[in-house]
Short mmCIF file of C-alpha atoms and ligand atoms in Angstrom, two decimals:
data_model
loop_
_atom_site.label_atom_id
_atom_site.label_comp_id
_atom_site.label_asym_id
_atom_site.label_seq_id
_atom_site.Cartn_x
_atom_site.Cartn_y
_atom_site.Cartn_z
CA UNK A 1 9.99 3.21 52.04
CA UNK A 2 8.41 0.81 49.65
CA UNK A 3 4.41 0.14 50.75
CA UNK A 4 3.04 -2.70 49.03
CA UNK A 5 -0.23 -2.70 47.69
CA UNK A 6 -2.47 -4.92 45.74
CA UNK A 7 -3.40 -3.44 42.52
CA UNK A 8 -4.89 -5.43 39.64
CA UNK A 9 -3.07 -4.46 36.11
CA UNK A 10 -5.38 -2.39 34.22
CA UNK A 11 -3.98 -3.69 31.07
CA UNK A 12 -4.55 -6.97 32.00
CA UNK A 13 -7.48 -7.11 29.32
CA UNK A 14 -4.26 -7.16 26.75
CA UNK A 15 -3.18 -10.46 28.03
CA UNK A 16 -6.64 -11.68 27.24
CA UNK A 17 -6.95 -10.75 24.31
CA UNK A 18 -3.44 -11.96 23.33
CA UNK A 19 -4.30 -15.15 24.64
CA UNK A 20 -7.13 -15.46 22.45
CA UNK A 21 -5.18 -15.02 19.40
CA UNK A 22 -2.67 -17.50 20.23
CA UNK A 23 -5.50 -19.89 20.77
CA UNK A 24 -6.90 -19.11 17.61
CA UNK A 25 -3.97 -19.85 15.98
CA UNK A 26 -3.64 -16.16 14.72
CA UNK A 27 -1.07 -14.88 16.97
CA UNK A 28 2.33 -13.92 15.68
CA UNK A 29 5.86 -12.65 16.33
CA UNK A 30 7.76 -10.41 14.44
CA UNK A 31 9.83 -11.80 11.96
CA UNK A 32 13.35 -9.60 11.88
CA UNK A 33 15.36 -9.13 9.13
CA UNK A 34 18.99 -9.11 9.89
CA UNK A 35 20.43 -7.68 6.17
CA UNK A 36 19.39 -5.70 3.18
CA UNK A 37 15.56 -5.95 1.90
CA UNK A 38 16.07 -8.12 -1.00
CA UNK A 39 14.63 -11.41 -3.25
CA UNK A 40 17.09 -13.30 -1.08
CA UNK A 41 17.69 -12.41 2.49
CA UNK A 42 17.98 -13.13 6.15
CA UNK A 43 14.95 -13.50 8.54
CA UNK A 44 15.87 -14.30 12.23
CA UNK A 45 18.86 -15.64 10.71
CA UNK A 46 17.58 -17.84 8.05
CA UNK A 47 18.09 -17.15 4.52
CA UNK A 48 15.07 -16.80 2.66
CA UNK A 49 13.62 -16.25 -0.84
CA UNK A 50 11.30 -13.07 0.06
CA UNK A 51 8.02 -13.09 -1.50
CA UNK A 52 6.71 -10.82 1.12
CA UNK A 53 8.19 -7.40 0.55
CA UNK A 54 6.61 -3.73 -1.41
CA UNK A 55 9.94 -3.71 -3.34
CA UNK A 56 8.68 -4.09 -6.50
CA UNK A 57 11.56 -3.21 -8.26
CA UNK A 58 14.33 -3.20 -5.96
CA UNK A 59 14.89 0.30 -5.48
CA UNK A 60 15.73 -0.36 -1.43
CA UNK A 61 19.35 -1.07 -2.51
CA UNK A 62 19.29 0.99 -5.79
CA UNK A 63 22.99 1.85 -5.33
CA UNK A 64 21.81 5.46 -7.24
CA UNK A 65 19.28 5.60 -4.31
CA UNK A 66 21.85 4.69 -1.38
CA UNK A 67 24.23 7.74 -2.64
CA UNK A 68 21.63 10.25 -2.90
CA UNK A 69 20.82 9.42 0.97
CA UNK A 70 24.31 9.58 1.88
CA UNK A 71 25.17 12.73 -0.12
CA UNK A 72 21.97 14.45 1.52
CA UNK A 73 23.43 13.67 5.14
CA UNK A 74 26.60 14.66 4.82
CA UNK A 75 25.63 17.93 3.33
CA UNK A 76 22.32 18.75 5.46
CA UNK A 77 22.54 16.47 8.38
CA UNK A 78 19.99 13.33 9.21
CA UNK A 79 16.81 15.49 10.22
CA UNK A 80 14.96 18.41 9.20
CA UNK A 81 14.24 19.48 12.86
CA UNK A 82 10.58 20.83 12.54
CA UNK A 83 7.38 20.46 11.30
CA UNK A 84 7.20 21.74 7.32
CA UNK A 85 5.29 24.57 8.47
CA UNK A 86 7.16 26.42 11.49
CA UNK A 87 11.22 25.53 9.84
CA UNK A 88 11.12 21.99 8.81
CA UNK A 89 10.72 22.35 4.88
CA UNK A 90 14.30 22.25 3.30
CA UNK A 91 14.98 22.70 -0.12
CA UNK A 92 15.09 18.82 -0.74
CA UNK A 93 11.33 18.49 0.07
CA UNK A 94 10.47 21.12 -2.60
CA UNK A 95 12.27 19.89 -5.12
CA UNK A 96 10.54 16.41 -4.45
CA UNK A 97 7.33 18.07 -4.64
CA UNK A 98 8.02 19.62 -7.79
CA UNK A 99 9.65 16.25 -9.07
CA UNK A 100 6.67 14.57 -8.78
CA UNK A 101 4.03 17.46 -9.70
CA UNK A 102 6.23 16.96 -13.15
CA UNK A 103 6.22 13.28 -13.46
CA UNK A 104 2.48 13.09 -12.61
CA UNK A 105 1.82 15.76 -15.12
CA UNK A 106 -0.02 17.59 -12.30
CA UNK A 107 0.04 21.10 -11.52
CA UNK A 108 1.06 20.36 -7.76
CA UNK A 109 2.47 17.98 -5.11
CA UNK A 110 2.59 17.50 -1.33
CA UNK A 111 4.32 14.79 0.20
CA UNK A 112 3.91 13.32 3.72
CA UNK A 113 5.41 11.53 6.30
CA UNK A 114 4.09 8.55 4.76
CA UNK A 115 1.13 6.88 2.71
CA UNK A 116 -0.92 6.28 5.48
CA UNK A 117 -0.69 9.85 6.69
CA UNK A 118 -1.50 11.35 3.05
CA UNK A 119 -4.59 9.34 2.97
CA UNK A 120 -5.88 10.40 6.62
CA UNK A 121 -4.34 13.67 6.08
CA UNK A 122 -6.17 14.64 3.16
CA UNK A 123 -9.38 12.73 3.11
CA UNK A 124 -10.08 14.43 7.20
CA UNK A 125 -8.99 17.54 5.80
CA UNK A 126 -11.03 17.98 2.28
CA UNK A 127 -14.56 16.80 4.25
CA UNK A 128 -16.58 17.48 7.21
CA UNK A 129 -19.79 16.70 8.99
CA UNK A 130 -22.05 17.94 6.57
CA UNK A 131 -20.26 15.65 3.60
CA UNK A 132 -20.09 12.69 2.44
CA UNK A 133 -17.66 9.68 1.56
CA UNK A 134 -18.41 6.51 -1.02
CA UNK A 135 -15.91 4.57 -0.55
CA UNK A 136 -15.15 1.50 -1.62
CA UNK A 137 -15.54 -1.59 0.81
CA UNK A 138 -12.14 -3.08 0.07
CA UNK A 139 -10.36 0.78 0.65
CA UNK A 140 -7.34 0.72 2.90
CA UNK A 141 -7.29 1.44 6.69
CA UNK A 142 -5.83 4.62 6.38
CA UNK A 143 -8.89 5.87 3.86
CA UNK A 144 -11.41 4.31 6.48
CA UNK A 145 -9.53 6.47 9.02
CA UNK A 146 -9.27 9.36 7.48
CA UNK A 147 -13.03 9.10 6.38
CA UNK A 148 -14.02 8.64 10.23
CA UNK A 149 -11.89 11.84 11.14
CA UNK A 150 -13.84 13.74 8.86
CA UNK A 151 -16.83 13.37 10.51
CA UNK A 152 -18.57 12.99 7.40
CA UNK A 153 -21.00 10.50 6.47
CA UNK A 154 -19.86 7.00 5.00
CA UNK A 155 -21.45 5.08 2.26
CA UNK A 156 -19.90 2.12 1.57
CA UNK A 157 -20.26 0.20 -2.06
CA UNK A 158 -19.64 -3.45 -2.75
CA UNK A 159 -15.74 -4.36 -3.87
CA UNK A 160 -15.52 -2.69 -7.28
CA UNK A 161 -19.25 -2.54 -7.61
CA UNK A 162 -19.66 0.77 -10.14
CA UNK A 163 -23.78 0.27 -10.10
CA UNK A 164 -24.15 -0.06 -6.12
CA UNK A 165 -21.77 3.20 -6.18
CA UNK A 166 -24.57 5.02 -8.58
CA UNK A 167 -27.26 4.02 -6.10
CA UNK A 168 -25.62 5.47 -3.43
CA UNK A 169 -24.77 8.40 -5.38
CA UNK A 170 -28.05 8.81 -6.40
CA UNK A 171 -29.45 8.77 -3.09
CA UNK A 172 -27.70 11.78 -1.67
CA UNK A 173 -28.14 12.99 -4.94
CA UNK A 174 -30.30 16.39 -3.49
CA UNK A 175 -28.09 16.59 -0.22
CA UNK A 176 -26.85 19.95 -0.25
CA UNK A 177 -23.24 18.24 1.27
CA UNK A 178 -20.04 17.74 -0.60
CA UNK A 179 -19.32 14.60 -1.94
CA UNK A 180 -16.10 11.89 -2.01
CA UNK A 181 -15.63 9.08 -4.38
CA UNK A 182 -13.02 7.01 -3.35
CA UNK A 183 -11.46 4.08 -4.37
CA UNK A 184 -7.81 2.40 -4.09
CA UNK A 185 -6.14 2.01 -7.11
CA UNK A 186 -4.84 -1.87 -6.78
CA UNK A 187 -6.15 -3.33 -4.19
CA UNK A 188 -3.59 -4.57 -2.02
CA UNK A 189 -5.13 -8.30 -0.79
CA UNK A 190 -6.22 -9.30 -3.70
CA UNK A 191 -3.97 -7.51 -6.46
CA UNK A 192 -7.03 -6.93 -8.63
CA UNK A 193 -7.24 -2.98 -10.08
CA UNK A 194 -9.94 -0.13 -8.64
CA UNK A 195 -12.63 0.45 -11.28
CA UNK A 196 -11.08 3.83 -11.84
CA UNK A 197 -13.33 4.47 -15.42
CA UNK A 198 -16.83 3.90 -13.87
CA UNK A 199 -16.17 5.74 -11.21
CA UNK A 200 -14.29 8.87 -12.33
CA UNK A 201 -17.83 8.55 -14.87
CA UNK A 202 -19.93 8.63 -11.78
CA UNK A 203 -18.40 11.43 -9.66
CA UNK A 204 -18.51 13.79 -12.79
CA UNK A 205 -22.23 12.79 -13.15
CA UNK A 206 -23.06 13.33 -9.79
CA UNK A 207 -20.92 16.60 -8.90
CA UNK A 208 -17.99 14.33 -6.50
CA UNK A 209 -14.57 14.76 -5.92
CA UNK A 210 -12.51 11.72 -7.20
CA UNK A 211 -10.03 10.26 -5.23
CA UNK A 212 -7.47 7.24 -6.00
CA UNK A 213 -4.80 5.92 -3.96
CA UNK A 214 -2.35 4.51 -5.74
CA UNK A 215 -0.09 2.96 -3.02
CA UNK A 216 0.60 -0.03 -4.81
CA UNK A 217 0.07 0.96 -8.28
CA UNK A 218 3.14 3.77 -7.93
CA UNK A 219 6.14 2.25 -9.79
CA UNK A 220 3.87 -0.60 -10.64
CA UNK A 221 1.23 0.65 -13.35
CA UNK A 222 1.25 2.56 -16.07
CA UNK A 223 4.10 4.52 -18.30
CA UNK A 224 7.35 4.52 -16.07
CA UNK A 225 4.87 3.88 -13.15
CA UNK A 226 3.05 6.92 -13.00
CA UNK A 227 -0.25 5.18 -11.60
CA UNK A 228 -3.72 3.74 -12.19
CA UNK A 229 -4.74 7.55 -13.82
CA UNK A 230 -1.88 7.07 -16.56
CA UNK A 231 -3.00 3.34 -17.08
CA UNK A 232 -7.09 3.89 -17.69
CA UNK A 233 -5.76 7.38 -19.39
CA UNK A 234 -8.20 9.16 -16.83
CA UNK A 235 -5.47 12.56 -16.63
CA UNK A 236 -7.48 15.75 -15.65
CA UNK A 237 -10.06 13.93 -14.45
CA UNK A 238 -8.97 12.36 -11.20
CA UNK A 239 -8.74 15.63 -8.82
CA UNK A 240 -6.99 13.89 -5.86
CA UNK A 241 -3.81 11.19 -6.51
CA UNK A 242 -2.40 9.69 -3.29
CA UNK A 243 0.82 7.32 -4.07
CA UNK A 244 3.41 6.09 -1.56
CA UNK A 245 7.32 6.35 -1.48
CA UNK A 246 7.74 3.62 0.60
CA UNK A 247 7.03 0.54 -1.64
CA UNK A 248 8.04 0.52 -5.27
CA UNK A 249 9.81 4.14 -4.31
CA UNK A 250 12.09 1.90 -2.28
CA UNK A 251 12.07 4.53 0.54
CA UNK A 252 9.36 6.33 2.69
CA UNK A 253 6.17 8.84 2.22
CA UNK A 254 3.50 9.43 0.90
CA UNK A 255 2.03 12.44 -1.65
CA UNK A 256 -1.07 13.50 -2.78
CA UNK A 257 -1.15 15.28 -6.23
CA UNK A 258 -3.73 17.30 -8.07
CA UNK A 259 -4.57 21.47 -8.34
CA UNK A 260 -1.90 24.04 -6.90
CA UNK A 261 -4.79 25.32 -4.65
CA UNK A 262 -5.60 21.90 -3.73
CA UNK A 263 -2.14 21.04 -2.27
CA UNK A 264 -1.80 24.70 -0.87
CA UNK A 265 -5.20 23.60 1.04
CA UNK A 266 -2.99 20.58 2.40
CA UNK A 267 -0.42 22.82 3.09
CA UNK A 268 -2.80 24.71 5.87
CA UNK A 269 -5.22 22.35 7.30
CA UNK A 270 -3.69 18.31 6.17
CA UNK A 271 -3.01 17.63 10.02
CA UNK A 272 0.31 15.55 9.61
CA UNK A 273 1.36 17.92 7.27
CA UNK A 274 0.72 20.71 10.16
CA UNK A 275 1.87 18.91 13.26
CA UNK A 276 4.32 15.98 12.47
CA UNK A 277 8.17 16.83 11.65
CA UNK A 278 8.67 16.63 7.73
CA UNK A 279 10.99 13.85 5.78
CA UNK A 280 15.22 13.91 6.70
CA UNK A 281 16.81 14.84 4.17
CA UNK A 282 18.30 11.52 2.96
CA UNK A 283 14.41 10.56 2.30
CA UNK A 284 13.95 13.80 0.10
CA UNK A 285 17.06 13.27 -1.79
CA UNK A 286 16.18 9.12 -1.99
CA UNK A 287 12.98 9.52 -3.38
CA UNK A 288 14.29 12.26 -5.85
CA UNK A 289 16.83 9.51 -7.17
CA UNK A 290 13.90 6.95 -7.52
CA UNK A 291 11.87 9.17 -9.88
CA UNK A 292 14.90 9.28 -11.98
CA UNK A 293 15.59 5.55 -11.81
CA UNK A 294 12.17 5.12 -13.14
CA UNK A 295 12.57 7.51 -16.22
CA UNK A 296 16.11 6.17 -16.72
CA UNK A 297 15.41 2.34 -16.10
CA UNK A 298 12.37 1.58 -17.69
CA UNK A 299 13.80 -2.19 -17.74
CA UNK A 300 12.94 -2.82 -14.07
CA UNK A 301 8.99 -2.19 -14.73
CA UNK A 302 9.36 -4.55 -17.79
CA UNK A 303 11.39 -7.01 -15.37
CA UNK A 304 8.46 -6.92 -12.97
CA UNK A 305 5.74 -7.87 -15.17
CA UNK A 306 7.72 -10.88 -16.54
CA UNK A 307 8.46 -11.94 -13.49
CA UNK A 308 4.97 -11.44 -12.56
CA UNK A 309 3.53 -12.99 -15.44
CA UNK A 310 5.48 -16.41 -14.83
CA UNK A 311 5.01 -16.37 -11.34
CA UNK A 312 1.49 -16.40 -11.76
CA UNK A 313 1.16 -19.35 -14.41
CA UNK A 314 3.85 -21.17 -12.36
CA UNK A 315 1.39 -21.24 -9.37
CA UNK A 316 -1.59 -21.74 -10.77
CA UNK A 317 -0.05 -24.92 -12.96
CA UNK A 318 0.57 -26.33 -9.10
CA UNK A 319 -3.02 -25.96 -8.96
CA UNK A 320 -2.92 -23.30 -5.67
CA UNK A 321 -6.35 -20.86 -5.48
CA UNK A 322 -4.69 -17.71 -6.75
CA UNK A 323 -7.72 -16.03 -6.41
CA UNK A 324 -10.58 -15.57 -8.92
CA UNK A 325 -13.14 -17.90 -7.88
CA UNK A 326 -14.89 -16.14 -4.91
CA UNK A 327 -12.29 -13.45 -4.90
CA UNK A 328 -11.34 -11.08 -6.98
CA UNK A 329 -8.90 -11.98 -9.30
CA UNK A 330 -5.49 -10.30 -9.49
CA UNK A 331 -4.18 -8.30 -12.30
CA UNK A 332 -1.04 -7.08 -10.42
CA UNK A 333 1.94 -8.07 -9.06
CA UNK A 334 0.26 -8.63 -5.91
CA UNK A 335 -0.87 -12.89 -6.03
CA UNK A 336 -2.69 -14.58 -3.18
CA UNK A 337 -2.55 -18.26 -2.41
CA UNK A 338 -5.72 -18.61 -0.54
CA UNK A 339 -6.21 -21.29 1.59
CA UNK A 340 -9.20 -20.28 3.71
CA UNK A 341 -8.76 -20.96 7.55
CA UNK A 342 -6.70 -18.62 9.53
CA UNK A 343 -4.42 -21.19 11.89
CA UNK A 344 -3.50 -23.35 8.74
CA UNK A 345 -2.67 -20.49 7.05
CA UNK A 346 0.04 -19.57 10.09
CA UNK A 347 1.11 -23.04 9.79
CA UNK A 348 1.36 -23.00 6.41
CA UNK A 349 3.43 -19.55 6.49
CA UNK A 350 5.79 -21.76 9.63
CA UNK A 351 6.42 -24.55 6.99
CA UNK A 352 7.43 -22.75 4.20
CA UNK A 353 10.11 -20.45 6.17
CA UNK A 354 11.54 -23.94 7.65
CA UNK A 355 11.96 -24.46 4.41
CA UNK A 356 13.10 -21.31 2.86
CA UNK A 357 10.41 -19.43 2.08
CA UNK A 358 9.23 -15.76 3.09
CA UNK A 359 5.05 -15.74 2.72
CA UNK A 360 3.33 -13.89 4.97
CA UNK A 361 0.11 -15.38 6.23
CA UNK A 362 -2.75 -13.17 6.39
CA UNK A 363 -6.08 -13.40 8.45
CA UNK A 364 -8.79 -12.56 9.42
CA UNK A 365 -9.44 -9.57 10.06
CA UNK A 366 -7.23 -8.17 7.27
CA UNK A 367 -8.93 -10.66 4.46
CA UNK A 368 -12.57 -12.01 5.15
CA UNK A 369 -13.33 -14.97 7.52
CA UNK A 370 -12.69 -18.37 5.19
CA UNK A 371 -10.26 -16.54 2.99
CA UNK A 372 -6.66 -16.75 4.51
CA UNK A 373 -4.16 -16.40 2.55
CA UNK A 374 -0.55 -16.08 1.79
CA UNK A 375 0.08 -12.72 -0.17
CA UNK A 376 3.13 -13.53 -2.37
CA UNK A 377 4.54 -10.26 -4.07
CA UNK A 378 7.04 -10.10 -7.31
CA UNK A 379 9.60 -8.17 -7.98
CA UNK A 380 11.80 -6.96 -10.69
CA UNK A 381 15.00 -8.66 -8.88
CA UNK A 382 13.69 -12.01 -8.18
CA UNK A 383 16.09 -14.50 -10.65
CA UNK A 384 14.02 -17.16 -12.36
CA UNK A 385 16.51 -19.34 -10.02
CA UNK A 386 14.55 -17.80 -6.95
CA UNK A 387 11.08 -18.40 -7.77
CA UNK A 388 11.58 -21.95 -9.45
CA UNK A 389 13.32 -22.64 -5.75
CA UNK A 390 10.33 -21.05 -4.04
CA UNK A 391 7.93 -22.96 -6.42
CA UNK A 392 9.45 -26.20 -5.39
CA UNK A 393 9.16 -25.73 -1.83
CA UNK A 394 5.37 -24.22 -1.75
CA UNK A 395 4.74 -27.73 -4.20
CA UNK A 396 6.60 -29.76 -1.25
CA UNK A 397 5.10 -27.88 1.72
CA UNK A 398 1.60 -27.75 0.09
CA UNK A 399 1.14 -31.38 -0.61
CA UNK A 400 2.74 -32.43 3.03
CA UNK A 401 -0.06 -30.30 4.24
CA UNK A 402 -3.08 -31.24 2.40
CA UNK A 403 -3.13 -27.62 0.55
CA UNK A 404 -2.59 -28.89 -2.70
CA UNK A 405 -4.07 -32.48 -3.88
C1 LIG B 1 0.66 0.55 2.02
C2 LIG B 1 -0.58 1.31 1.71
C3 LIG B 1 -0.77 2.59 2.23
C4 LIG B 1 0.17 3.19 3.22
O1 LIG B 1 1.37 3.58 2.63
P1 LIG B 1 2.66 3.81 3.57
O2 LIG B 1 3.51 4.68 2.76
O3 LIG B 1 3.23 2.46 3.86
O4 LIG B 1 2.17 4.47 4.82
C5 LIG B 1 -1.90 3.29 1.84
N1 LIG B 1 -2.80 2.74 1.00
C6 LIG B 1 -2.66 1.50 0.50
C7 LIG B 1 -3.68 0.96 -0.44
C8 LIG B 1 -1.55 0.75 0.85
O5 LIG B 1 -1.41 -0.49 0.36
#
């Protein structure tokens, strides 16, 4: 028999807080894509030019990509049924490993679930409470987490500041603790590249471990996209590589590269590694593809950077902030159009999709307070066609709106 009692909802704090955002103006729904993640697609069934996506050179729909993941499960099914240390590595995940151990010019690879998990993974795993992390204050979420996990002490420098790193360095100089220096390897707000020199420079002066995460520089920077190491010419130096397979890779994960006895360390204490089910085999076999498209296709990189390079001039001729002044200034494909307050910037993001135009808006907290912005990413499969068509309508929308003058 049904009683009834009176019971506030516990979780009505969430509807507070919810409220709050849509008051703000910061609120948002998920946009949903209802076809392929391309330069041109459809969003909530609206066809858009996408300036939003990680698929820097179009690898999502690579048709060399699509048959390796369809080969993989009809030979060895659609999941690898355990974590990579009890049954769940397959032969497919090794031969990724060693794919990328090669193309890094490492001597050894270890790839997880996904970016965010390598990061967390490794950086909780390589300190502990004694230690201690510099990090850099711009460093992805999944670095901040995996720094808090370790228990280790934090030091934070100013964005891309190699001096305030020294000081800090310098103060835990005679600390008997092990010491992180961290950095990503593009930033991925601002597009503007980790200062990778100084402070490789700095952790072998002070006795650190370096650490780079290249999640948006994999594909992206240097030879065939091999990373921010290849591009500053930094190899052997850099002890711990972190990339992602699930932007310019086109698919999903995330590795970490450096000694063999550094990855077997992952191997037996990086948590996700340990307690999270490993890859299916179509996301082995995909990724395996996509290092081969980059050797084989060198054209897509080249693509990518003219592209980017146009795009860039294109929007700044408008007269848009594309970052610079204030803000770091981008060196990747990664361009910002700031605009500053939060609820114009969802507004702004509204317009331009009513109009044909995929821009994500992005607030605070992601970006400082006062520096909203619209991240627009290239790619190597935009057609001139599709960014003179979204140039046109961020010109229209931005001068209905005040944006531009
Ligand atoms: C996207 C990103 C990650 C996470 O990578 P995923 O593979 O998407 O989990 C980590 N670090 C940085 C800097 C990123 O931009």
């Amino acid at each position: 028999m049904a009683t009834t009692t009176t019971r506030t909802n516990p979780l009505s704090y969430l509807t507070d807080q919810l409220n709050e955002l849509k008051q703000k103006g910061t609120y948002f729904k998920l946009r949903v894509l209802d076809d392929e993640q391309a330069p041109v697609c459809t969003f909530d069934g609206k066809k858009v030019i996408n300036l939003a996506s990680n698929n820097y050179l179009g690898l999502t729909t690579h048709p060399k990509l699509r048959e390796a993941a369809l080969e993989a499960t009809k030979k060895y099914g659609v999941g690898s049924g355990a974590v990579r240390t009890i049954a769940g590595t397959m032969k497919l995940h090794m031969e990724l490993e060693e794919k990328i151990a090669r193309f890094k010019n490492v001597e050894a690879c270890v790839v997880f679930q996904s970016g965010f998990t390598a990061n967390a993974g490794t950086v909780s795993a390589l300190l502990g409470k004694e230690d201690f992390i510099v990090s850099d204050e711009l460093n992805h979420a999944s670095i901040i987490d995996g720094a808090r996990l370790s228990r280790a002490k934090i030091k934070v420098f100013r964005h891309k500041d190699a001096a305030h790193a020294e000081e800090l360095l310098h103060e835990i100089k005679n600390e008997s603790g092990r010491k992180l220096v961290i950095t990503d390897g593009v930033f991925s707000m601002d597009g503007d590249i980790g200062a990778l020199p100084q402070l490789t420079e700095l952790a072998e002066k002070y006795g650190a471990i370096m650490m780079v995460d290249d999640a948006h520089a994999s594909g992206v920077l240097g030879r065939n996209g091999r990373g921010t190491v290849d591009h500053f010419k930094l190899h052997g130096r850099v002890d711990v590589q972190v990339g992602t397979l699930s932007k310019a890779i086109g698919a999903l994960g995330g590795y970490v590269c450096g000694t063999r006895d550094l990855i077997e360390f992952l191997y037996h204490r990086g948590r996700p590694f340990l307690f999270s089910t490993s890859h299916p085999p179509s996301v082995a076999a995909t990724c395996i593809a996509a290092f081969d498209v980059l050797e084989q296709e060198p054209e897509r990189i080249e693509q990518l950077w003219d592209n980017t390079r146009y795009w860039k001039k294109e929007l700044g001729a408008l007269g848009f902030n594309i970052g610079g002044v204030n803000t770091p200034a981008s060196e990747t494909p990664i361009t910002p159009i700031i605009v500053g307050d939060g609820r114009l910037i969802m507004d702004f993001s509204r317009e331009l999709f009513k109009e044909g135009v995929m821009g994500t808006g992005i607030a605070f907290p992601t970006v400082p307070e006062g520096k909203a912005r619209i991240r627009t990413i290239m790619t190597a499969t935009h057609t001139k066609d599709d960014l003179d068509q979204a140039l046109d309508v961020l010109k229209r929308v931005g001068k209905r709106m005040g944006i531009l003058g």
